[in-house]
Protein backbone atom coordinates (compact mmCIF):
# COMPACT_ATOMS: atom_id res chain seq x y z
CA CYS A 1 178.49 205.08 42.28
CA GLN A 2 179.29 208.10 43.94
CA THR A 3 177.03 210.38 42.30
CA ASP A 4 174.94 213.03 43.11
CA GLN A 5 171.64 211.25 43.52
CA PHE A 6 168.08 210.13 44.70
CA ILE A 7 168.72 207.39 47.24
CA PHE A 8 167.14 204.92 46.38
CA SER A 9 167.82 201.63 48.20
CA LYS A 10 170.15 200.57 51.31
CA GLY A 11 172.36 204.14 50.07
CA ARG A 12 172.48 203.62 46.08
CA CYS A 13 170.91 205.59 42.82
CA LYS A 14 168.20 203.72 41.48
CA SER A 15 170.48 202.69 38.31
CA CYS A 16 173.14 201.03 40.96
CA ALA A 17 170.16 199.02 42.56
CA SER A 18 168.62 197.48 39.64
CA LYS A 19 172.13 196.02 38.26
CA GLU A 20 173.40 194.52 41.65
CA ASP A 21 169.69 193.58 42.91
CA TYR A 22 169.18 191.65 39.31
CA LYS A 23 169.02 188.15 39.24
CA ASN A 24 168.70 185.88 36.94
CA ILE A 25 165.47 184.70 35.85
CA PRO A 26 165.78 180.39 35.68
CA LYS A 27 166.19 178.98 32.56
CA GLN A 28 162.66 177.39 31.33
CA THR A 29 163.02 173.66 32.43
CA ALA A 30 163.09 170.27 30.00
CA LYS A 31 158.97 169.77 31.53
CA ASN A 32 158.23 172.94 30.62
CA LYS A 33 159.22 172.80 27.29
CA ILE A 34 158.13 169.93 26.24
CA ALA A 35 154.38 170.92 27.44
CA LYS A 36 154.99 173.81 25.73
CA LYS A 37 155.40 172.32 22.43
CA GLU A 38 152.70 170.14 22.24
CA LYS A 39 150.33 172.76 23.21
CA SER A 40 152.17 174.84 20.06
CA ASP A 41 151.93 171.44 17.77
CA LEU A 42 148.25 171.61 18.74
CA LEU A 43 146.92 175.10 18.08
CA ARG A 44 149.75 176.32 15.73
CA PRO A 45 147.22 174.47 12.70
CA PHE A 46 144.25 174.87 14.97
CA PHE A 47 144.72 179.13 14.42
CA GLN A 48 145.57 178.84 10.43
CA LYS A 49 142.43 176.66 10.33
CA HIS A 50 140.65 180.00 11.71
CA GLU A 51 142.75 182.65 9.76
CA ASN A 52 142.20 181.33 6.65
CA ILE A 53 138.23 180.68 7.59
CA ILE A 54 138.10 184.26 8.42
CA LYS A 55 140.01 185.54 5.24
CA SER A 56 138.28 183.01 2.13
CA LYS A 57 135.04 184.09 3.74
CA GLY A 58 135.47 187.00 4.84
CA LEU A 59 133.54 187.37 8.21
CA CYS A 60 133.94 190.52 9.78
CA CYS A 61 133.00 190.37 13.84
CA GLU A 62 130.40 188.58 15.03
CA ASN A 63 129.83 191.33 17.35
CA CYS A 64 130.09 193.80 16.50
CA GLY A 65 130.15 193.67 12.34
CA GLY A 66 133.98 195.07 12.01
CA ARG A 67 136.26 194.01 8.90
CA LEU A 68 138.85 190.84 9.98
CA VAL A 69 142.03 190.50 8.71
CA GLY A 70 142.63 187.00 9.13
CA SER A 71 145.02 186.96 12.35
CA PHE A 72 144.97 184.39 15.42
CA PHE A 73 143.93 187.05 17.35
CA GLU A 74 140.71 187.25 15.59
CA CYS A 75 139.80 183.76 16.58
CA ALA A 76 138.53 184.49 20.73
CA HIS A 77 138.00 181.68 23.23
CA LEU A 78 134.28 181.52 24.09
CA LEU A 79 136.02 178.76 27.42
CA PRO A 80 139.64 180.13 27.85
CA LYS A 81 141.91 177.50 26.48
CA SER A 82 144.54 177.91 29.22
CA LYS A 83 142.10 176.65 31.63
CA PHE A 84 140.30 174.53 29.56
CA LYS A 85 141.88 171.66 27.78
CA SER A 86 139.31 169.94 27.15
CA VAL A 87 138.31 172.47 24.26
CA MET A 88 141.15 174.60 23.74
CA VAL A 89 140.83 173.09 19.81
CA ASP A 90 137.65 172.67 19.85
CA ASP A 91 135.84 174.74 16.64
CA ASP A 92 132.67 175.31 18.55
CA ASN A 93 134.86 176.76 21.49
CA ILE A 94 135.84 179.38 18.74
CA LEU A 95 134.61 183.39 18.58
CA TYR A 96 135.36 185.38 15.49
CA LEU A 97 136.12 188.75 17.11
CA CYS A 98 137.37 191.41 16.18
CA CYS A 99 141.54 192.96 17.93
CA GLY A 100 141.27 196.43 16.66
CA LEU A 101 143.85 195.40 13.76
CA SER A 102 141.72 197.01 11.49
CA GLY A 103 141.29 200.21 13.64
CA GLU A 104 138.64 198.74 14.00
CA ASN A 105 136.96 197.86 18.05
CA ASN A 106 138.54 195.83 20.01
CA CYS A 107 136.00 193.26 20.54
CA HIS A 108 138.16 189.38 21.73
CA LYS A 109 139.53 192.19 24.65
CA PHE A 110 136.37 193.32 25.82
CA PHE A 111 134.89 189.33 25.31
CA ASP A 112 138.34 188.37 27.44
CA ASP A 113 138.28 190.96 30.28
CA LYS A 114 135.39 192.18 31.01
CA ALA A 115 132.35 190.02 29.55
CA GLN A 116 133.14 186.08 29.72
CA ASN A 117 132.31 185.93 33.48
CA ASN A 118 129.93 188.98 33.27
CA LEU A 119 126.67 187.97 32.10
CA GLU A 120 124.88 190.74 32.49
CA ILE A 121 126.84 192.07 30.07
CA LEU A 122 127.03 188.68 27.94
CA LYS A 123 123.24 189.19 27.58
CA THR A 124 123.86 192.43 26.61
CA LEU A 125 126.08 192.24 23.65
CA PRO A 126 125.15 191.83 19.97
CA ILE A 127 126.62 188.06 20.06
CA PHE A 128 124.03 186.90 23.29
CA ALA A 129 122.22 184.86 20.58
CA ILE A 130 125.93 182.96 19.53
CA LEU A 131 127.64 182.08 22.72
CA LYS A 132 124.36 180.07 23.56
CA GLU A 133 124.42 177.94 20.28
CA ARG A 134 127.60 177.30 20.86
CA TYR A 135 127.40 176.75 24.70
CA ILE A 136 125.04 174.43 23.73
CA LYS A 137 127.01 172.44 21.24
CA LEU A 138 130.46 172.40 23.16
CA LYS A 139 128.99 171.68 27.36
CA ASP A 140 129.33 167.61 27.31
CA LYS A 141 132.85 167.81 25.96
CA VAL A 142 133.44 170.05 28.85
CA THR A 143 135.79 168.06 31.66
CA GLU A 144 137.17 171.22 33.96
CA ARG A 145 135.40 173.60 36.53
CA GLY A 146 135.89 177.09 36.05
CA LYS A 147 133.99 180.62 36.68
CA GLU A 148 133.35 181.00 33.12
CA LEU A 149 131.45 177.79 32.86
CA GLU A 150 129.51 178.75 35.89
CA THR A 151 128.62 182.05 34.09
CA LEU A 152 127.76 179.58 30.73
CA GLU A 153 125.93 177.85 32.75
CA GLN A 154 123.66 180.38 33.66
CA LEU A 155 122.07 181.29 29.61
């Protein structure tokens, strides 16, 4: 580009390098598109059902007690839906946790990021008794294996 800039890569400025090195992202395959739609067709009514439960009952976060607004973001999975497809839309696999939409804590993110795989943290949560109860109902329905399941089996 012949401008006086910092040389970033192969004698080019950062802007020119990013334009020249740009690679098109491959389009989604037909098989992946079908699988994604099938998953969406399962999850959409499941989340709508739980959003309606939150709104109609005026539920609060099961962990901190903060008010929930009725968003699918407030429907946390005890066992992650991406790894445990056998219980992805099972009502016993749901926890109602705040996600920061109403200015409260973000218990959903904390549970997913820090607590789900850590027994010591799980034991300190106010929701611990609920976790135990829901896991007992859920464990015989699970067909997959994973670290989250191993953690919950120690409850």
